[in-house]
Amino acid sequence: MPEKPTLDGLEAVWVARWEAEGTYRFDRSRGRDEVYSIDTPPPTVSGSLHVGHVFSYTHTDTIARYQRMRGREVFYPMGWDDNGLPTERRVQNHFGVRCDPSMPYDPDFTPPEKPDAKRQVPISRRNFIELCERLTAEDEKAFEELWRRLGLSVDWSMTYATIDAGARAASQRAFLRNLARGEAYVAEAPTLWDVTFRTAVAQAELEDREWPGAFHRIGFERSSGGDMVWIETTRPELIPACVALVAHPDDERYRPLFGTTVRTPVFEVEVPIVAHHLAEPDKGSGIAMICTFGDVTDVTWWRELDLPTRPVIGWDGRLLPEPPQGVPAEPYAELAGKTVHSARERIVEMLRESGHLDGEPRKIQRPVKFYEKGDRPLEIVTTRQWYIRNGGRDAKLRAELLERGRELEWHPPHMRVRYDNWVEGLAGDWLISRQRFFGVPIPVWYPLDADGEPIHEAPIVPPESALPVDPSSDVPPGFSEDQRGKPLGFTADPDVMDTWATSSLSPQIAAGWERDDDLFRRVFPMDLRPQAHEIIRTWLFSTVVRSHLEHGGLPWRHAAISGWILDPDRKKMSKSKGNVVTPMGLLEEYGSDAVRYWAANGRPGTDTAFDTGQIKIGRRLAIKILNASKFVLGFRSEGGGEVTEPVDLSMLAALGAVVAEAGEAFESYDYTRALERTERFFWSFCDDYVELVKARAYEGDPSAVAALRRALDVLLRLFAPFLPFVTEEVWSWWREGSVHREPWPSPQELPEARYGDPAVLDAVAEVLRRVRRAKSEARLSMRAEVARLTVSGIQADLVRQAQDDLCAAGNVEEFVLVPGDGPLDAVAELTA
C-alpha cells in the first residue's frame, strides 16, 4: 500500500498488466450456457472518436464487467467499421486523391507531398483501396489506444474489420445464399441518388432537412382549348420530364378534366390529366404535375398509374445531354448539361417569355430529402440496383420481422416502438448496392453476348470455397482473364455493398460463422446488442433481417439502447456540427475512472448533456475510494474477526440491501441505478459509519475492523464495473488476483447482516449530523466538546445501541436519552 495513494498513472500500469495477465481473455473452453457474448458496435474508422463514443461504450463495458463477475465467460470482441463513404471521403481529403476506375494500377504510386482537396489526383481503384487500408490501419491503432486507456475489458486478440478477408467472405456468403433463396434480387427502378457521391441511397439513410425553394405558378394549355390549367411547383426544371397532371378523384374542380389532355409549357408535349388519392386538394392549386422523377410520390404515381418514363436528371446531377423520347430537341437544348439550379433559372426565363408563368416565384422553406452524409438534395434516377427483401413489399415477411421485435428484450422497453414504426412504415425492399469503391464487392459476374452486351438475367457466381472474391480482378469459373470485357466473355458487377450490408452481419463475423464452427456454437446467438437509438432502423433492423433469413431466429436476446450525448446547448454532439469534444484530453486531465463515472450516470436510452462538473465528481469519488481504503486497511486484522456490535451489524445489513438492489439493477440493464445506489451507500459509509467506529477501530476492536474490511471488500466489487482502475489498484493492496475476476457480491456473503437492523445506523447517523450542524452553526471545530447531548423520540432506543460510538465521534461529555413516541430529535449543548 503506497504512502500517498494517487490516481495518476494508474491507467498505464493496469492496462499493461491486464494485457500481460490475460485478465479479459476469452476462455473458449466454456459451454454456451456459461458464456455471455456481446455484439460490440464497430466504430466507424474515419478520423477520431469523440466523447459520445466514450459515453455509450462505457455503458456496454459496465455490463460486460458485471457479467464476468457473475461467473459468465464474456465474449467481448472489438470490430472496426472501415469501409464505405466516410473512409473514402477521409482518404480523398487526407491524400488529395480521387478514385478513377479507368486508370491503370501504379505499384509505385506515392500520394502528393502537399495534398490539395480541390485538385485531387486521379488514381486507380486498386491504388485507392490501398490508401484506404493504409489510413484505416493508422486510425485503428489510435482507436485501440483510446479504448484501452478508457479501460474497456475487450479481448484485444479478437478484433475484426468490416473490410478484412473474414468480413468480406461472410458478407459475400450471406449475399449468395440470399440470392439462391430468392431474397436478393436485381432490379432497374427509380432510385434515390446522391449526385455528389454518385451512389444510390437506401431508405434508412435518408434525413429531411429544411431547404430554400420557391413555388412557381405555371399554366398548361388544354388540348381541346379553353382556360389554362394552373399548377404550382418548386421544380419547374422538370417540365420536360412531365408525364401527367394529377388531382384527387373527389376534387370537383378537376373531375370534368379527368381523361382529357394538356400540353406542357414550352415543350408542347401532350400529357393526360389523371386522378389519384394521394393528390392534395388543399395544396397549391390542388393539381400537380407528375414528373419522372421529382420525389417519391412521383414514383408512386408513375408505378400505380402505369405512366411512361421521361428521365432528364443524370447521375452527376445535371440535365441529360439529350432530351427524353417525345420531347423536342430545340427548346430542350437550352437546358441540356446544366445543373439543376441553372436549369431552373433558365426554364423560369423561358416560361416568363412564353406567358406560362403567373407572377413571380413565391419563396418558401420546405423539407427536402438528403443522404445523411451528403450536402445536396437527393435526386431520383433510374438505375440498376441490388435489393434484399426486408418486408417492404412482402406482408408475410413484415409480420415475421415484427414478431422478432416482440421476441427481443429491449432496454429500455419503450425503444421497441421505434423498431415497430420503422418496419410498419417500410416503403420498399433494402437497396444494398453502392456505386463506390472501398467496400465489399458484389460477388457476381455477367456473361457477354456476341455483341459484348452483358446478359444480366444469367449472373455467374463463385463457389463459397473461393470467397472472398473481387470480380473486378478475379475471374469467374470457366473463364480466363483475357476474356474480360470481350464478346462471349464476361464482365464484373461494378458495385460494392452498402456498409450496413456488412455491419448487419457483425454477430456472424465476430463469432466466426462458417469459419470457426467451435467458436460459433459457443457464442451465437449472442446475448447483447448495445447501440444508439438513431440506428435502430438501420443497424439493429438490418441485423435482425439477416439473422431471420439465414438462421431463422434473432441474432441476440437483448438490445441495450443508449441515448445521444448532447452539447451544453442540448444539441446532439456530432462531427458534422463541429460541436464534438475529443476524449483523450479528458482522460488525461481527470482520469479514466472519472470520465467513466460521468458516462455511467447516463441512463439507458436517455440523451445526456456533456458535463465536466459530473466528471469532477467522479474524480472526487475515485480519490475518496483511495483514501478511505487506505484508512480501512491501516488497521491490523487478526484473522477473520467476528462482527458483533449493533452499529456494525446495522451497516452490514444496509450493505446487504445495496448488494441486492445493485444486482437487480444490472440484471435489468440499469447500470445507472446500480451506480447510484452503491455511491449513495459509500458516501454514507465514509461520512457516517467510519466516523462513528473510528475510535473503536483505532483501539483494535475486532468487530469494527472486521466490519470495515468486509464492507471495503464488497464495495470495491460493486464499484469495479464503473471505476476499474482505482478498484483494481486498491484490490492489489491486500488481495491476490484481479478484482474483475472476483465474484459479484451477494447478500449471502454477509451472514451477520441478518442480525442487524439498518435503522440503527440511520438513526445514529442522523443524530451525528445534527451534532455536526450545531458545531458548524456555532463556528466551532468538529472536535469541540459537547457538554450534553439529549436524544428523544421513538427511535431513541435505536440510538442507545450505538451510544458509545456516538459519544466518541461527537466528543460528547454527557448523553441523555428521553424515550417518547414523537419523531427523532437531538439537542447538542456545546461547551462555552
mmCIF file of N, CA, C and O in Angstrom, residues 215-254:
data_model
loop_
_atom_site.group_PDB
_atom_site.id
_atom_site.type_symbol
_atom_site.label_atom_id
_atom_site.label_comp_id
_atom_site.label_asym_id
_atom_site.label_seq_id
_atom_site.Cartn_x
_atom_site.Cartn_y
_atom_site.Cartn_z
ATOM 1 N N PHE A 215 -42.294 28.431 -54.904
ATOM 2 C CA PHE A 215 -43.424 27.933 -55.683
ATOM 3 C C PHE A 215 -43.557 28.776 -56.950
ATOM 4 O O PHE A 215 -43.528 30.014 -56.898
ATOM 5 N N HIS A 216 -43.678 28.068 -58.081
ATOM 6 C CA HIS A 216 -43.882 28.726 -59.367
ATOM 7 C C HIS A 216 -45.275 28.341 -59.863
ATOM 8 O O HIS A 216 -45.599 27.144 -59.942
ATOM 9 N N ARG A 217 -46.099 29.349 -60.206
ATOM 10 C CA ARG A 217 -47.442 29.080 -60.738
ATOM 11 C C ARG A 217 -47.339 29.042 -62.269
ATOM 12 O O ARG A 217 -47.022 30.055 -62.914
ATOM 13 N N ILE A 218 -47.580 27.848 -62.801
ATOM 14 C CA ILE A 218 -47.308 27.588 -64.220
ATOM 15 C C ILE A 218 -48.576 27.084 -64.903
ATOM 16 O O ILE A 218 -49.300 26.239 -64.353
ATOM 17 N N GLY A 219 -48.843 27.596 -66.111
ATOM 18 C CA GLY A 219 -50.038 27.218 -66.847
ATOM 19 C C GLY A 219 -49.787 26.168 -67.917
ATOM 20 O O GLY A 219 -48.816 26.250 -68.673
ATOM 21 N N PHE A 220 -50.677 25.157 -67.952
ATOM 22 C CA PHE A 220 -50.674 24.129 -69.006
ATOM 23 C C PHE A 220 -51.890 24.392 -69.898
ATOM 24 O O PHE A 220 -53.016 24.516 -69.397
ATOM 25 N N GLU A 221 -51.679 24.476 -71.205
ATOM 26 C CA GLU A 221 -52.788 24.726 -72.138
ATOM 27 C C GLU A 221 -53.555 23.431 -72.397
ATOM 28 O O GLU A 221 -52.961 22.375 -72.628
ATOM 29 N N ARG A 222 -54.879 23.516 -72.343
ATOM 30 C CA ARG A 222 -55.718 22.340 -72.599
ATOM 31 C C ARG A 222 -55.704 22.025 -74.089
ATOM 32 O O ARG A 222 -55.802 22.918 -74.944
ATOM 33 N N SER A 223 -55.597 20.770 -74.432
ATOM 34 C CA SER A 223 -55.524 20.365 -75.841
ATOM 35 C C SER A 223 -56.796 20.713 -76.585
ATOM 36 O O SER A 223 -56.783 21.009 -77.790
ATOM 37 N N SER A 224 -57.925 20.721 -75.878
ATOM 38 C CA SER A 224 -59.225 20.991 -76.518
ATOM 39 C C SER A 224 -59.578 22.468 -76.472
ATOM 40 O O SER A 224 -60.667 22.861 -76.868
ATOM 41 N N GLY A 225 -58.643 23.300 -75.954
ATOM 42 C CA GLY A 225 -58.919 24.723 -75.849
ATOM 43 C C GLY A 225 -59.557 25.073 -74.519
ATOM 44 O O GLY A 225 -59.908 24.221 -73.710
ATOM 45 N N GLY A 226 -59.712 26.361 -74.285
ATOM 46 C CA GLY A 226 -60.295 26.814 -73.023
ATOM 47 C C GLY A 226 -59.226 27.339 -72.085
ATOM 48 O O GLY A 226 -58.068 27.552 -72.467
ATOM 49 N N ASP A 227 -59.651 27.570 -70.826
ATOM 50 C CA ASP A 227 -58.728 28.145 -69.847
ATOM 51 C C ASP A 227 -57.553 27.210 -69.568
ATOM 52 O O ASP A 227 -57.685 25.978 -69.614
ATOM 53 N N MET A 228 -56.410 27.848 -69.265
ATOM 54 C CA MET A 228 -55.242 27.051 -68.899
ATOM 55 C C MET A 228 -55.461 26.383 -67.540
ATOM 56 O O MET A 228 -56.215 26.885 -66.702
ATOM 57 N N VAL A 229 -54.772 25.275 -67.331
ATOM 58 C CA VAL A 229 -54.777 24.590 -66.049
ATOM 59 C C VAL A 229 -53.500 25.008 -65.309
ATOM 60 O O VAL A 229 -52.389 24.822 -65.821
ATOM 61 N N TRP A 230 -53.673 25.603 -64.154
ATOM 62 C CA TRP A 230 -52.536 26.140 -63.417
ATOM 63 C C TRP A 230 -52.078 25.181 -62.308
ATOM 64 O O TRP A 230 -52.885 24.698 -61.523
ATOM 65 N N ILE A 231 -50.803 24.914 -62.305
ATOM 66 C CA ILE A 231 -50.208 24.086 -61.238
ATOM 67 C C ILE A 231 -49.181 24.936 -60.503
ATOM 68 O O ILE A 231 -48.717 25.965 -61.008
ATOM 69 N N GLU A 232 -48.831 24.504 -59.284
ATOM 70 C CA GLU A 232 -47.753 25.158 -58.539
ATOM 71 C C GLU A 232 -46.684 24.122 -58.245
ATOM 72 O O GLU A 232 -46.990 23.026 -57.763
ATOM 73 N N THR A 233 -45.454 24.476 -58.547
ATOM 74 C CA THR A 233 -44.349 23.526 -58.370
ATOM 75 C C THR A 233 -43.091 24.241 -57.910
ATOM 76 O O THR A 233 -42.879 25.416 -58.221
ATOM 77 N N THR A 234 -42.267 23.513 -57.157
ATOM 78 C CA THR A 234 -40.955 24.029 -56.776
ATOM 79 C C THR A 234 -39.882 23.540 -57.744
ATOM 80 O O THR A 234 -38.727 23.930 -57.620
ATOM 81 N N ARG A 235 -40.277 22.689 -58.737
ATOM 82 C CA ARG A 235 -39.286 22.097 -59.640
ATOM 83 C C ARG A 235 -39.667 22.329 -61.106
ATOM 84 O O ARG A 235 -39.914 21.391 -61.863
ATOM 85 N N PRO A 236 -39.670 23.593 -61.539
ATOM 86 C CA PRO A 236 -40.037 23.857 -62.933
ATOM 87 C C PRO A 236 -39.058 23.267 -63.939
ATOM 88 O O PRO A 236 -39.427 23.027 -65.098
ATOM 89 N N GLU A 237 -37.818 23.000 -63.511
ATOM 90 C CA GLU A 237 -36.834 22.425 -64.436
ATOM 91 C C GLU A 237 -37.215 21.021 -64.881
ATOM 92 O O GLU A 237 -36.641 20.486 -65.843
ATOM 93 N N LEU A 238 -38.192 20.398 -64.171
ATOM 94 C CA LEU A 238 -38.613 19.035 -64.535
ATOM 95 C C LEU A 238 -39.799 19.030 -65.501
ATOM 96 O O LEU A 238 -40.360 17.966 -65.777
ATOM 97 N N ILE A 239 -40.178 20.177 -66.034
ATOM 98 C CA ILE A 239 -41.284 20.193 -67.007
ATOM 99 C C ILE A 239 -41.018 19.253 -68.181
ATOM 100 O O ILE A 239 -41.924 18.519 -68.603
ATOM 101 N N PRO A 240 -39.788 19.186 -68.721
ATOM 102 C CA PRO A 240 -39.579 18.214 -69.825
ATOM 103 C C PRO A 240 -39.720 16.764 -69.368
ATOM 104 O O PRO A 240 -39.854 15.868 -70.215
ATOM 105 N N ALA A 241 -39.703 16.501 -68.042
ATOM 106 C CA ALA A 241 -39.895 15.143 -67.531
ATOM 107 C C ALA A 241 -41.339 14.872 -67.176
ATOM 108 O O ALA A 241 -41.673 13.786 -66.695
ATOM 109 N N CYS A 242 -42.235 15.840 -67.409
ATOM 110 C CA CYS A 242 -43.641 15.692 -67.028
ATOM 111 C C CYS A 242 -44.328 14.628 -67.877
ATOM 112 O O CYS A 242 -44.207 14.623 -69.108
ATOM 113 N N VAL A 243 -45.086 13.736 -67.211
ATOM 114 C CA VAL A 243 -45.808 12.677 -67.926
ATOM 115 C C VAL A 243 -47.316 12.745 -67.684
ATOM 116 O O VAL A 243 -48.085 12.045 -68.350
ATOM 117 N N ALA A 244 -47.772 13.592 -66.743
ATOM 118 C CA ALA A 244 -49.211 13.716 -66.479
ATOM 119 C C ALA A 244 -49.439 14.836 -65.474
ATOM 120 O O ALA A 244 -48.514 15.282 -64.781
ATOM 121 N N LEU A 245 -50.689 15.308 -65.400
ATOM 122 C CA LEU A 245 -51.144 16.125 -64.281
ATOM 123 C C LEU A 245 -52.077 15.260 -63.453
ATOM 124 O O LEU A 245 -52.786 14.391 -63.994
ATOM 125 N N VAL A 246 -52.102 15.480 -62.113
ATOM 126 C CA VAL A 246 -52.879 14.620 -61.239
ATOM 127 C C VAL A 246 -53.654 15.457 -60.226
ATOM 128 O O VAL A 246 -53.149 16.452 -59.704
ATOM 129 N N ALA A 247 -54.882 15.049 -59.960
ATOM 130 C CA ALA A 247 -55.717 15.676 -58.943
ATOM 131 C C ALA A 247 -56.460 14.588 -58.190
ATOM 132 O O ALA A 247 -56.534 13.429 -58.638
ATOM 133 N N HIS A 248 -57.010 14.942 -57.034
ATOM 134 C CA HIS A 248 -57.740 13.966 -56.236
ATOM 135 C C HIS A 248 -59.042 13.596 -56.939
ATOM 136 O O HIS A 248 -59.720 14.460 -57.510
ATOM 137 N N PRO A 249 -59.430 12.317 -56.910
ATOM 138 C CA PRO A 249 -60.649 11.894 -57.630
ATOM 139 C C PRO A 249 -61.919 12.582 -57.145
ATOM 140 O O PRO A 249 -62.896 12.668 -57.901
ATOM 141 N N ASP A 250 -61.920 13.100 -55.907
ATOM 142 C CA ASP A 250 -63.126 13.754 -55.389
ATOM 143 C C ASP A 250 -63.080 15.279 -55.532
ATOM 144 O O ASP A 250 -63.983 15.965 -55.046
ATOM 145 N N ASP A 251 -62.067 15.809 -56.184
ATOM 146 C CA ASP A 251 -61.930 17.264 -56.337
ATOM 147 C C ASP A 251 -62.846 17.743 -57.470
ATOM 148 O O ASP A 251 -62.588 17.471 -58.653
ATOM 149 N N GLU A 252 -63.932 18.421 -57.081
ATOM 150 C CA GLU A 252 -64.940 18.847 -58.051
ATOM 151 C C GLU A 252 -64.362 19.777 -59.107
ATOM 152 O O GLU A 252 -64.873 19.844 -60.234
ATOM 153 N N ARG A 253 -63.299 20.513 -58.788
ATOM 154 C CA ARG A 253 -62.725 21.452 -59.752
ATOM 155 C C ARG A 253 -62.148 20.738 -60.965
ATOM 156 O O ARG A 253 -62.145 21.297 -62.073
ATOM 157 N N TYR A 254 -61.658 19.533 -60.762
ATOM 158 C CA TYR A 254 -60.919 18.866 -61.846
ATOM 159 C C TYR A 254 -61.582 17.595 -62.358
ATOM 160 O O TYR A 254 -61.113 17.021 -63.351
#
